[in-house]
Coordinates of C-alpha atoms and ligand atoms in Angstrom, one line a residue:
Chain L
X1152 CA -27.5 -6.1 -23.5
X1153 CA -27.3 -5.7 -19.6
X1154 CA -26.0 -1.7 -18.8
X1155 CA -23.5 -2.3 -15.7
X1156 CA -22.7 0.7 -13.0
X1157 CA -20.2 0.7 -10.5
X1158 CA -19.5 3.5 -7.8
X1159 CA -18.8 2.0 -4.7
X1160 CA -15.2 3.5 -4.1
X1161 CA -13.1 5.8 -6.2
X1162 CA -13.5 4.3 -10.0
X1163 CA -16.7 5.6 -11.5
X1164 CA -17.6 2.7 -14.1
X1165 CA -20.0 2.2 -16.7
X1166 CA -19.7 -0.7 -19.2
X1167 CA -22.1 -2.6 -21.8
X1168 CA -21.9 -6.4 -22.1
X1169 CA -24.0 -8.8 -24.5
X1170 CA -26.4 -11.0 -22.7
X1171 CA -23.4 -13.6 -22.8
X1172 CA -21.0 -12.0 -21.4
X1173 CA -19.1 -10.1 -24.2
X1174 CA -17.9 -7.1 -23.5
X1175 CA -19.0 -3.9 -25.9
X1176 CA -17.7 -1.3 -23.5
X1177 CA -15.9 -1.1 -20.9
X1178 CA -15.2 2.9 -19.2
X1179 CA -13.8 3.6 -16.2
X1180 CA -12.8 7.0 -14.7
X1181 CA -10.3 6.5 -11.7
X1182 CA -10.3 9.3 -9.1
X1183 CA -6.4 8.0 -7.9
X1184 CA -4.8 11.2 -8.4
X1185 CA -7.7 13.0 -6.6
X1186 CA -7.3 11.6 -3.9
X1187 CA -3.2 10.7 -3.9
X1188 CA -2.1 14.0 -1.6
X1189 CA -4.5 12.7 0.6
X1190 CA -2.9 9.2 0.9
X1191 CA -5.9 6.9 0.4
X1192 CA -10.0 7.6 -0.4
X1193 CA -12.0 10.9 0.9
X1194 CA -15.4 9.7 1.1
X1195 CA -16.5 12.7 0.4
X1196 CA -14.4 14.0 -2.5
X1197 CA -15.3 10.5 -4.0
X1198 CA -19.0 11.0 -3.7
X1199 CA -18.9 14.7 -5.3
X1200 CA -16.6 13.1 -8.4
X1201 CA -19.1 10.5 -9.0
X1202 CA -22.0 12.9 -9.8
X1203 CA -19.9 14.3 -12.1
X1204 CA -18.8 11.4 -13.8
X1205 CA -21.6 9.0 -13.6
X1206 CA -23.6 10.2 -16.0
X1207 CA -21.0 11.0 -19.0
X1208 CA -19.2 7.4 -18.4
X1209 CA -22.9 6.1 -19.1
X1210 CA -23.3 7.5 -21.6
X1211 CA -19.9 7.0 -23.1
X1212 CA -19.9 3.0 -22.7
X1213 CA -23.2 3.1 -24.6
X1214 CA -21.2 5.1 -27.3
X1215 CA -18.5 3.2 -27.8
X1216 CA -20.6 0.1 -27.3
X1217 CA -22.3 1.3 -30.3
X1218 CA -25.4 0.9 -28.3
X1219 CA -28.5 2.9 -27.1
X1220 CA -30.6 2.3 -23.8
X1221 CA -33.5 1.0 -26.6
X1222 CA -31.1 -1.9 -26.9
X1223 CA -30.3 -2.5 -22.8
X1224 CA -32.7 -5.3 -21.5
X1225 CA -31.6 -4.7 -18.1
X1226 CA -30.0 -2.5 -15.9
X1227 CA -26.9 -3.8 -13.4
X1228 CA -25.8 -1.8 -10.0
X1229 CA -23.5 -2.2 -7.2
X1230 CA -25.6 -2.2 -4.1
X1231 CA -22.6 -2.5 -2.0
X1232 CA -20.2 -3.1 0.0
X1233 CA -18.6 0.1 -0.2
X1234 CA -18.6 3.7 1.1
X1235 CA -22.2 4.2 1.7
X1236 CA -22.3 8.1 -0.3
X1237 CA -20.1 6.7 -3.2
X1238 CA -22.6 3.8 -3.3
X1239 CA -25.7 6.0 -3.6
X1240 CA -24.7 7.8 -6.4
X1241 CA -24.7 5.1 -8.7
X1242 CA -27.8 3.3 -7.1
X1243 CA -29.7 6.6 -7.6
X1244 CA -28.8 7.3 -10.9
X1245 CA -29.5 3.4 -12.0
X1246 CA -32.4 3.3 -10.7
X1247 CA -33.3 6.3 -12.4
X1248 CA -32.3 4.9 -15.6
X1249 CA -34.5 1.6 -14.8
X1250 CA -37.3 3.5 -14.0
X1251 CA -37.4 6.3 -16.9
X1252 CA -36.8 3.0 -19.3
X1253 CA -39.2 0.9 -17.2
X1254 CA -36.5 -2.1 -17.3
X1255 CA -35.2 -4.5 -15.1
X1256 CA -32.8 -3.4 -12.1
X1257 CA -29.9 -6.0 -10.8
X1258 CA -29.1 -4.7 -7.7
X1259 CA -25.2 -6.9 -7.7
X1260 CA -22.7 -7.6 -4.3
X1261 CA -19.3 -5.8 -5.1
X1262 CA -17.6 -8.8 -4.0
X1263 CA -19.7 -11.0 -6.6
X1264 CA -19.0 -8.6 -9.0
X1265 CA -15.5 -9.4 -8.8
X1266 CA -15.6 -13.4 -9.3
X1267 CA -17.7 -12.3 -12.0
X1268 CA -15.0 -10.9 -13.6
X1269 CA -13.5 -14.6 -14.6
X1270 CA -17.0 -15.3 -16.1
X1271 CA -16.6 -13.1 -19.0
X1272 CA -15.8 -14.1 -22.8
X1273 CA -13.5 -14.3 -25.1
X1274 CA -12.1 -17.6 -21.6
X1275 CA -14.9 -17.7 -19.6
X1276 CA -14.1 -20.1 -16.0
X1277 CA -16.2 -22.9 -15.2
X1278 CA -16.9 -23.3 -11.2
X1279 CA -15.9 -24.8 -8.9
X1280 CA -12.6 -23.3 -7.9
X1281 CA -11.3 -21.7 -4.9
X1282 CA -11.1 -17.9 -5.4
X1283 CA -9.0 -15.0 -3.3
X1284 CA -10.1 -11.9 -3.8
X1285 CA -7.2 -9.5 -3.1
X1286 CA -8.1 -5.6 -3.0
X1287 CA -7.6 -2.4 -0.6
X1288 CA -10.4 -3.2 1.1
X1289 CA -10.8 -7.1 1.0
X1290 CA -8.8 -10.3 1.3
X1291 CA -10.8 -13.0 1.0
X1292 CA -10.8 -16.7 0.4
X1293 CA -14.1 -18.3 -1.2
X1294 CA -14.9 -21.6 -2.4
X1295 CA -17.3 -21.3 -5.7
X1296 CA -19.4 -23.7 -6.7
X1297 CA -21.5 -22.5 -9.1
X1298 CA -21.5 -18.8 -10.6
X1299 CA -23.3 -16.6 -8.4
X1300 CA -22.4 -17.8 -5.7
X1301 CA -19.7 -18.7 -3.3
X1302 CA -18.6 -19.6 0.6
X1303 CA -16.4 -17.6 2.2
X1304 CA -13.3 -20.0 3.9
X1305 CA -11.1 -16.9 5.4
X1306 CA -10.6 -13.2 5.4
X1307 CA -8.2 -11.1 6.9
X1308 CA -8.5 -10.6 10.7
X1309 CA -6.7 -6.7 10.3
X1310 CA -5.5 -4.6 7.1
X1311 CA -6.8 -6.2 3.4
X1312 CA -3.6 -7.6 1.9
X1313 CA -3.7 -3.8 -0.6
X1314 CA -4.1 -1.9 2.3
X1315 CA -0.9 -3.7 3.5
X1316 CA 1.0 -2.5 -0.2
X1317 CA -0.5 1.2 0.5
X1318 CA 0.7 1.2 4.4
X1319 CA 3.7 -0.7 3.5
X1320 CA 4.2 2.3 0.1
X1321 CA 4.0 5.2 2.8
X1322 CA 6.5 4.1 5.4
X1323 CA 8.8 3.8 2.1
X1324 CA 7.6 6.9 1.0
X1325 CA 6.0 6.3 -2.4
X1326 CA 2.7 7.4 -3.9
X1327 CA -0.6 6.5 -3.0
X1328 CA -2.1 3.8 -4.6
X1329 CA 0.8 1.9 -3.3
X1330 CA 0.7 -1.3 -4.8
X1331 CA 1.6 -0.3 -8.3
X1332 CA 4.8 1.8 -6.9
X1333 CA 6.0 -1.0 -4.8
X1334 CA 5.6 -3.6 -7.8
X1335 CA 7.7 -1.5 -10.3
X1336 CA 10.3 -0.9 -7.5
X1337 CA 10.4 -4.2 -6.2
X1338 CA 11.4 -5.1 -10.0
X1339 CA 14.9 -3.9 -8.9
X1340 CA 15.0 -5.4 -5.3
X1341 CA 16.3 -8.8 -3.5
X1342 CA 13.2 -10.1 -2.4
X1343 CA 14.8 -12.0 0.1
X1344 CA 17.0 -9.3 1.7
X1345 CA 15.0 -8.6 4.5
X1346 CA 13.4 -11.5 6.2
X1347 CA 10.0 -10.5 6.9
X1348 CA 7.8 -12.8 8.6
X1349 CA 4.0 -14.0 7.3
X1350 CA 1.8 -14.2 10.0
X1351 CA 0.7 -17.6 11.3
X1352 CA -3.3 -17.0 12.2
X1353 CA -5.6 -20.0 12.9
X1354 CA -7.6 -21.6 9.4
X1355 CA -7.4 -19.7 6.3
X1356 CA -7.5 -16.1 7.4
X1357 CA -5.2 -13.6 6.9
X1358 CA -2.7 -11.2 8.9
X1359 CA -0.9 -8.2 7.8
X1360 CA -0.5 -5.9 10.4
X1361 CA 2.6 -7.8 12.1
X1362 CA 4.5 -7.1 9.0
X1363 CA 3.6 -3.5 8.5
X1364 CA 4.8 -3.3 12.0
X1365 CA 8.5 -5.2 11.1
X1366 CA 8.6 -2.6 7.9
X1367 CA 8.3 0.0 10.1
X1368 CA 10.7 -1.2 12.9
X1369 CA 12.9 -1.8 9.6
X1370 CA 12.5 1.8 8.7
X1371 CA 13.3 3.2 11.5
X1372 CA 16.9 1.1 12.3
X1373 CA 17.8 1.8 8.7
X1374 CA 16.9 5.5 9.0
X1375 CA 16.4 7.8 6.4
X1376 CA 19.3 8.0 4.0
X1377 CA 19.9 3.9 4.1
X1378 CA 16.3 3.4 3.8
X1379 CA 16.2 5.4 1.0
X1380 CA 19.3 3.9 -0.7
X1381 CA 17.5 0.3 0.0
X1382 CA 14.0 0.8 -0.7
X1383 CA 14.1 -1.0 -4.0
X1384 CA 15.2 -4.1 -1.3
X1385 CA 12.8 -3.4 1.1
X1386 CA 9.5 -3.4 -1.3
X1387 CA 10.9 -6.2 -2.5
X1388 CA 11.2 -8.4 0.5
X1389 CA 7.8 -6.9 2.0
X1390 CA 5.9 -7.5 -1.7
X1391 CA 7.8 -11.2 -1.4
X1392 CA 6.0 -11.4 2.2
X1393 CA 2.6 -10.5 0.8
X1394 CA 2.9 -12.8 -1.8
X1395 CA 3.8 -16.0 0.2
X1396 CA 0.8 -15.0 2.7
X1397 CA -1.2 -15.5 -0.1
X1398 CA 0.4 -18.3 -2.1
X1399 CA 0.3 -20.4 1.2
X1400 CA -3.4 -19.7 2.1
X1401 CA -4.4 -20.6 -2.1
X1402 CA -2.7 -23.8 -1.2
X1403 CA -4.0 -24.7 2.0
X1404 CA -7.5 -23.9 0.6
X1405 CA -7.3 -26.2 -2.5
X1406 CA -6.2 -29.2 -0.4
X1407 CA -9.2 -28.1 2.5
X1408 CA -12.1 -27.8 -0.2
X1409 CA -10.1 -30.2 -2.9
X1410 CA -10.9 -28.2 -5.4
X1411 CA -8.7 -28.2 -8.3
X1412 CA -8.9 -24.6 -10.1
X1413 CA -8.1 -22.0 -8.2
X1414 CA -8.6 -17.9 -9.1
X1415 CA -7.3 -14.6 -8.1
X1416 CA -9.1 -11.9 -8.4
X1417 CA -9.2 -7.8 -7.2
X1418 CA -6.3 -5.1 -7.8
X1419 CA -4.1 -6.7 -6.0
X1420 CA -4.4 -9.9 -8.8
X1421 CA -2.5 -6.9 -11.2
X1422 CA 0.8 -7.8 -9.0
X1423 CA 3.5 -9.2 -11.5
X1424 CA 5.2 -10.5 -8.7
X1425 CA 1.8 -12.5 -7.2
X1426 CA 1.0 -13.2 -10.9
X1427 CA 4.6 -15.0 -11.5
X1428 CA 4.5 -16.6 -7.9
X1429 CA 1.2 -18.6 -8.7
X1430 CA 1.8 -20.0 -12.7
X1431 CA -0.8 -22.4 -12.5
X1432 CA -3.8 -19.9 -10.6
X1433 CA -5.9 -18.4 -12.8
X1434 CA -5.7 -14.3 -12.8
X1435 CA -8.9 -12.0 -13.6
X1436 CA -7.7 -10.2 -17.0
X1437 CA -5.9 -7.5 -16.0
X1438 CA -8.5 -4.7 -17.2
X1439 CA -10.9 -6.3 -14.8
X1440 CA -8.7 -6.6 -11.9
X1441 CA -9.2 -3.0 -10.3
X1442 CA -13.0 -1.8 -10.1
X1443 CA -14.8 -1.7 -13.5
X1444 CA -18.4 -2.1 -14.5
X1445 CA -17.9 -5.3 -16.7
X1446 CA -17.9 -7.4 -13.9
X1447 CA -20.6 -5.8 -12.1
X1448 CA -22.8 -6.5 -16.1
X1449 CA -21.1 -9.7 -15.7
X1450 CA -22.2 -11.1 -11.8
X1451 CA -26.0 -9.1 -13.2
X1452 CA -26.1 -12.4 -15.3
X1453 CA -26.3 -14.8 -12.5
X1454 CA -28.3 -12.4 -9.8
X1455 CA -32.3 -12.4 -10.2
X1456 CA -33.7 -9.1 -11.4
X1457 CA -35.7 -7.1 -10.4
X1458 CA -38.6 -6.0 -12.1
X1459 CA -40.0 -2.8 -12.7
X1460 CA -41.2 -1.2 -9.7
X1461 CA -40.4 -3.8 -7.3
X1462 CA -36.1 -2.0 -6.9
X1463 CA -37.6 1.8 -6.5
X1464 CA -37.0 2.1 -2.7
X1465 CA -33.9 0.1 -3.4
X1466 CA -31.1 1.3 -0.7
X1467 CA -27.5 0.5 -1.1
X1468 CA -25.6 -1.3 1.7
X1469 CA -22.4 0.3 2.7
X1470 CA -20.4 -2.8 4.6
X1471 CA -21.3 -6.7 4.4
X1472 CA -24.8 -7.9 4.1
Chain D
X1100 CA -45.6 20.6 -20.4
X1101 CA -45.3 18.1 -17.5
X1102 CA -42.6 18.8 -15.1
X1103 CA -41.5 16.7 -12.8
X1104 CA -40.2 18.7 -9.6
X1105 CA -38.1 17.1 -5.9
X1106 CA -36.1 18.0 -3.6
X1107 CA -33.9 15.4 -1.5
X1108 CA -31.6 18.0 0.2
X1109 CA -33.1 17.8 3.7
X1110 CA -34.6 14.9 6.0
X1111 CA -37.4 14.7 3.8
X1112 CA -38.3 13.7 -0.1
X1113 CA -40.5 16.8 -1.6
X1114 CA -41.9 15.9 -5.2
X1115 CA -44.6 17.2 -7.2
X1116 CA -46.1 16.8 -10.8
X1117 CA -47.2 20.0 -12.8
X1118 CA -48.8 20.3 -16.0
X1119 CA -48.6 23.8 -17.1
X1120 CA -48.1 25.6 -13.9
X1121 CA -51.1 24.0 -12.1
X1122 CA -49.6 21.0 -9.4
X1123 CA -51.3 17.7 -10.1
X1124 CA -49.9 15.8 -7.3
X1125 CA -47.3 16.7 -4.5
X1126 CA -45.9 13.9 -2.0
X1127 CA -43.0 13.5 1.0
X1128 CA -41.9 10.9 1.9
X1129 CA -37.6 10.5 2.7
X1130 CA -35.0 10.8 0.1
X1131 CA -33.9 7.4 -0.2
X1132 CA -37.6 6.0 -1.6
X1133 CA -37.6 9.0 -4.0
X1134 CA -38.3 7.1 -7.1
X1135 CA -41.1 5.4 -5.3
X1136 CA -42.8 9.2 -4.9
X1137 CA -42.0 10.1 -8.7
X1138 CA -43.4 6.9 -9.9
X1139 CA -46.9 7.3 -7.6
X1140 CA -46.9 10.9 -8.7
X1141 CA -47.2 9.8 -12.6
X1142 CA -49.6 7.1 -12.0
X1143 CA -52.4 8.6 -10.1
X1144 CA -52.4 10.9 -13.7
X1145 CA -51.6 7.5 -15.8
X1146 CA -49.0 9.0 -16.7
X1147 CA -45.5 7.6 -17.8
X1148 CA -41.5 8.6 -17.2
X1149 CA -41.6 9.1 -21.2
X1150 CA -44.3 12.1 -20.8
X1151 CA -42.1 14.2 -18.7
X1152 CA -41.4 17.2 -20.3
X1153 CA -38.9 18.6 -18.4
X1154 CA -36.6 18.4 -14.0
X1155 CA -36.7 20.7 -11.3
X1156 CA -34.5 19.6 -8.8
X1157 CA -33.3 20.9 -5.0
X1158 CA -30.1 21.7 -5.3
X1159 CA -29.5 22.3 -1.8
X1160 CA -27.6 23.1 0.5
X1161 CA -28.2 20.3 3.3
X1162 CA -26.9 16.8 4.2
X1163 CA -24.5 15.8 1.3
X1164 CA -25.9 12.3 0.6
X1165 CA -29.2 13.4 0.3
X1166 CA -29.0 16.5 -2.3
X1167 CA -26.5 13.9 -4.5
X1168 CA -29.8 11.3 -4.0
X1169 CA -32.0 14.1 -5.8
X1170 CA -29.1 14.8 -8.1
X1171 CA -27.8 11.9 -9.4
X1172 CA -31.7 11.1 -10.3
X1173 CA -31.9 14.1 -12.0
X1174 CA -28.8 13.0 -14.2
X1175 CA -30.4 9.6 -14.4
X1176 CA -33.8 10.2 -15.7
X1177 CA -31.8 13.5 -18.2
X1178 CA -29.8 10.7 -19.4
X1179 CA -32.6 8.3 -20.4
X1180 CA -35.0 10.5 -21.0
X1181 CA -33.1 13.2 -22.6
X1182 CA -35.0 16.0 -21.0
X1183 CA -33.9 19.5 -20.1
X1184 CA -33.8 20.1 -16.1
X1185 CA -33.2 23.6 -14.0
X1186 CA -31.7 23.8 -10.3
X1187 CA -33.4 25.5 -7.6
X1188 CA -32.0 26.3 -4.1
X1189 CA -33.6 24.4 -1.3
X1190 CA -33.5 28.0 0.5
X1191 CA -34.9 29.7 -2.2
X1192 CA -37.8 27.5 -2.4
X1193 CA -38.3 27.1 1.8
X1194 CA -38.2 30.8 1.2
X1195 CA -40.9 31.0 -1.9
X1196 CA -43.8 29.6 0.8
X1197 CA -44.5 32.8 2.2
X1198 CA -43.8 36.7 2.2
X1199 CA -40.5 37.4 4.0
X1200 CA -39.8 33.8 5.5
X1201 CA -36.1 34.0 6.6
X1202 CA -35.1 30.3 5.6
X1203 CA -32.8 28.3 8.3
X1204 CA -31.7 24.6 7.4
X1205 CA -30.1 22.4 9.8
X1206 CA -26.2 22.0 8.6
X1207 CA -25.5 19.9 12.0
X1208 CA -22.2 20.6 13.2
X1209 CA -23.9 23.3 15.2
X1210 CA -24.3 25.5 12.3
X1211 CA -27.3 26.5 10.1
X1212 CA -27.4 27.1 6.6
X1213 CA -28.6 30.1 5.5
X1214 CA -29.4 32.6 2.3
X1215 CA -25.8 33.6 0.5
X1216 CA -25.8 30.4 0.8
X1217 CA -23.4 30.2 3.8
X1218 CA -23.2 28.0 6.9
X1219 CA -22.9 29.9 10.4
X1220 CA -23.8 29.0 14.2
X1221 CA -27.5 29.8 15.0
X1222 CA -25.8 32.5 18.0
X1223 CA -24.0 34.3 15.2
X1224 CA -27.6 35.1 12.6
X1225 CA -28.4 38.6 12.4
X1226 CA -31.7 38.4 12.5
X1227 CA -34.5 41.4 12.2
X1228 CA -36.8 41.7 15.3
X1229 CA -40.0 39.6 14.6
X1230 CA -38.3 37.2 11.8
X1231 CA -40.0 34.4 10.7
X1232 CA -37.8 31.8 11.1
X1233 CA -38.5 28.6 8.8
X1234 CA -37.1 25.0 7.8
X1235 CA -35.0 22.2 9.5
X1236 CA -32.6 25.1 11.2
X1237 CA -35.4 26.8 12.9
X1238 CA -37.0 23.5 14.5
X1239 CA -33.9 22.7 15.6
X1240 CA -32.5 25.6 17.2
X1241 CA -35.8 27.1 18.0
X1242 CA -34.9 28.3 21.8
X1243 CA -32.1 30.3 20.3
X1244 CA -34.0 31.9 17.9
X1245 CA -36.6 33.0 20.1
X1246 CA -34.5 34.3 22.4
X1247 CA -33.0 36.6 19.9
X1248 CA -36.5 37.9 19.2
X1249 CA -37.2 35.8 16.1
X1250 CA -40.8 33.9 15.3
X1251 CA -40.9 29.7 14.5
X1252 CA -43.8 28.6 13.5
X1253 CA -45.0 25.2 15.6
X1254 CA -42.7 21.8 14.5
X1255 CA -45.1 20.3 12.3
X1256 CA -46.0 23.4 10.6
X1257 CA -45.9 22.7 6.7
X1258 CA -43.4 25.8 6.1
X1259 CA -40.5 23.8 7.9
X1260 CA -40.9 21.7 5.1
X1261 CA -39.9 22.1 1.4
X1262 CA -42.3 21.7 -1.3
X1263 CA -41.8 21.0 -4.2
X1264 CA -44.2 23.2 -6.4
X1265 CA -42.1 26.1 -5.1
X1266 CA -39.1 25.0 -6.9
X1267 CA -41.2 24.3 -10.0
X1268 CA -42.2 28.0 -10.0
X1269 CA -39.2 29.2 -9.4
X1270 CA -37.7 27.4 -12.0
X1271 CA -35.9 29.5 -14.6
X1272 CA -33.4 28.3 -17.0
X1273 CA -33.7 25.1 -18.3
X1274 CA -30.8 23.0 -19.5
X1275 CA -28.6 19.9 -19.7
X1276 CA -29.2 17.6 -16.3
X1277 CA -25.7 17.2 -15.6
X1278 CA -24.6 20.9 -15.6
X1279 CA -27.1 21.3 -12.3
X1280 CA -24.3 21.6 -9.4
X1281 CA -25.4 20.9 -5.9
X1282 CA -24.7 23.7 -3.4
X1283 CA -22.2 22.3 -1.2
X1284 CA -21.1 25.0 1.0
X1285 CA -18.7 23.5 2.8
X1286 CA -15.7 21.8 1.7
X1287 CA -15.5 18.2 1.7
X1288 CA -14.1 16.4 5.1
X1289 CA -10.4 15.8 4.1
X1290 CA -10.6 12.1 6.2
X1291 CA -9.1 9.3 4.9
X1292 CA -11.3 5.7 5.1
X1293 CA -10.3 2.4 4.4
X1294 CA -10.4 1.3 0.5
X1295 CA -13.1 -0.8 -0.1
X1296 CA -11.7 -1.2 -3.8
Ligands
ZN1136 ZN1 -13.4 -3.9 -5.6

């Protein structure tokens, strides 16, 4: 059984999965509301929750995986990217773990992590597809080839595509995390009532800061009462934006690589109105789109380990390696 | 009983091995290679993780990261282990070294941290004429120490420096790894960064 930690942001994650790739335990302990008044993640207040937390969501994925550390063969980590104090928390404690047990450490990329999320049973994805990885801190476009692995083809060249949903959420004053809030309102909106423009940016990156811009500039001409009476129209048509950035890119990245299966992966991939936009694209399961420690256990598979004592002065890596 | 004793609040990694009282190894090194210490510490005694009887752990205060770094190992090694662990302050142990050492650890910001615990600007101690001024705090803000009459011992001197056989004798009551709470101080910074989610 690989033991699979993940504290690069504000989930603290533990989860136990079998050597291939079933699941046992999944726990994750989401911070959101801490950090909701605040309108996005406190660094700091992130760091302190995750010594709190990292320790009894261990040890409740190996409880309700049934499991004991006698029966973990190795130990998984997210080394990064991420906030850098977050990140230390659970490198330190897993690495503590490792040692005391004298197994294996994985140290595992973040962003890995995440494609490994579509490697898991019970419908494991064979490579190659094209794969966009849609979170509040990452929009990316990859080409994978093999599992543990990939190329990246584009990333955003301003916000991440859920940084866009939480902007976009606080100029129509909803809650942070936005992207949820603007999903369930935007169930009641006309999508095409407001014609917000995508962004047309060389290759296969990405742009979202024009059309936080043309929300705000929307905002403002509709003022407060009218905005309010229209903001189920207005998440609607700027969710409807987001979502065409990103259908158009998957497209233009499938014909560029020719690869056939294409992924989505990330928080954003939770979007009901990205998941009925793109029928035929593969979505992560939607327990493993947001930060979780399964897919951390589950990229551990395809990283090489390292073994005891060679990962003691491991350091975590807080942006891209 | 073996105890296994660090400190990562400050600049530096403090660890030291004692069986029964008596130190059978003490190292520094910085808190990010931590493990590497711990792991060096049991060796040289062929010892293993599973022998440990029991943590002693610097709870601070200092730089944030850090005193999680010695922390979250603590939680870590009770976890897998399942061994009891006690918190000591980082000032109480600076301040263990010697008779009437007044403790001073650098809380940058242009403030010190210092016994209560609380933070303060170095101008604003109250200090008694001939003080001896230790830790971080004192090397740091050594020309306004002196002028208010206080004594710092030379930069490299060993007192500036936790250690961490001074937490292990200071050690009291022993107990689950993840009640130990790290002395903060100060509030967490209220800013905002970018989700990396
Ligand atoms: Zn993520």
């Amino acid at each position: 059984m690989i033991l699979g930690i993940e504290t690069s942001c504000d989930e603290t994650a533990a989860a136990v999965i079998t050597d291939d790739g079933h699941v046992l335990a999944s726990v994750v302990s989401s911070q959101a509301d801490l950090h909701s008044r605040y309108g996005g993640v406190v660094p700091e207040i992130a760091s302190r929750r995750h010594l709190d937390l990292v320790a009894p969501v261990v040890r409740e994925a190996l409880d309700s995986a049934g499991a004991s550390l006698d029966g973990v063969s190795k130990v998984a980590v997210t080394q990064g990217p991420g906030l850098v104090g977050a990140l230390l928390v659970g490198v330190s404690a897993a690495k503590a773990i490792a040692w005391a047990r004298q197994l294996p450490l994985v140290p595992v990329d973040h962003l890995e992590g995440h494609v490994a999320s579509l490697y898991l049973e019970p419908d494991p994805l064979e490579p190659p597809f094209v794969c966009l990885l849609v979170s509040g801190g990452h929009t990316l476009l990859l080409a994978v080839r093999e599992r543990g692995s990939s190329e990246r083809l584009g990333t955003t060249l301003d916000d991440a595509a859920g940084e866009a949903f939480d902007k976009g959420a606080r100029l129509l004053g909803l809650r942070y995390p936005g992207g949820a809030e603007i999903d369930r309102i935007a169930q009641d909106g006309d999508p095409s009532a407001f014609p917000f423009p995508v962004a047309r940016v060389p290759g296969l990156d990405f742009s979202f800061s024009g059309l936080k811009t043309a929300l705000l500039y929307a905002v403002r001409d509709l003022g407060v009462e009218e905005t309010e009476r229209r903001r189920a129209d207005l998440a609607a048509s700027y969710q409807a934006a987001i979502v065409r950035a990103l259908a158009r890119r998957i497209d233009e990245a499938a014909s560029a690589t020719g690869l056939d299966g294409v992924a989505v992966v990330g928080g954003v991939a939770a979007n009901s109105n990205l998941r009925a936009a793109l029928p035929d694209v593969r979505f992560a399961p939607l327990d493993l789109c947001t930060d979780n420690a399964a897919m951390i256990a589950s990229a551990a598979r395809y990283v090489e380990a390292l073994p005891y004592p060679g990962y003691l002065g491991l350091d975590a890596y807080p942006s891209f390696s | 009983m073996l105890v296994l004793a660090f400190d990562t609040a400050t600049d530096v990694a403090t660890s030291a091995l004692l069986r029964d009282g008596g130190v059978l190894g003490e190292r520094i090194s910085v808190p990010r290679t931590l493990l590497e210490d711990l792991d060096a510490l049991l060796r040289d005694v062929d010892a293993e993780p599973a022998d440990v009887d029991a943590l002693v752990v610097g709870t601070g205060p200092g730089s944030f990261t850090s005193t999680r770094i010695g922390l979250a190992v603590t939680r870590g090694l009770g976890l897998a282990l399942d061994i009891p662990a006690a918190g000591v302050s980082t000032l109480d142990a600076l301040a263990a070294a010697r008779a009437d050492v007044f403790p001073v650890i650098d809380a940058r910001r242009r403030e010190v941290f210092v016994l209560g615990p609380r933070a303060v600007e170095p101008d604003a101690l109250e200090l008694a004429p001939g003080a001896f001024c230790v830790g971080s705090g004192a090397v740091r803000y050594r020309p306004t120490l002196e002028r208010m009459g206080a004594h710092v011992p030379p930069d490299d001197d060993e007192l500036h420096v936790p250690h961490a056989r001074f937490h292990a004798s200071l050690a009291r009551a022993f107990g689950p790894a993840d009640a130990i709470q790290p002395i903060y101080v100060r509030a967490p910074d209220a800013k905002v960064s970018r989700s990396p989610a």
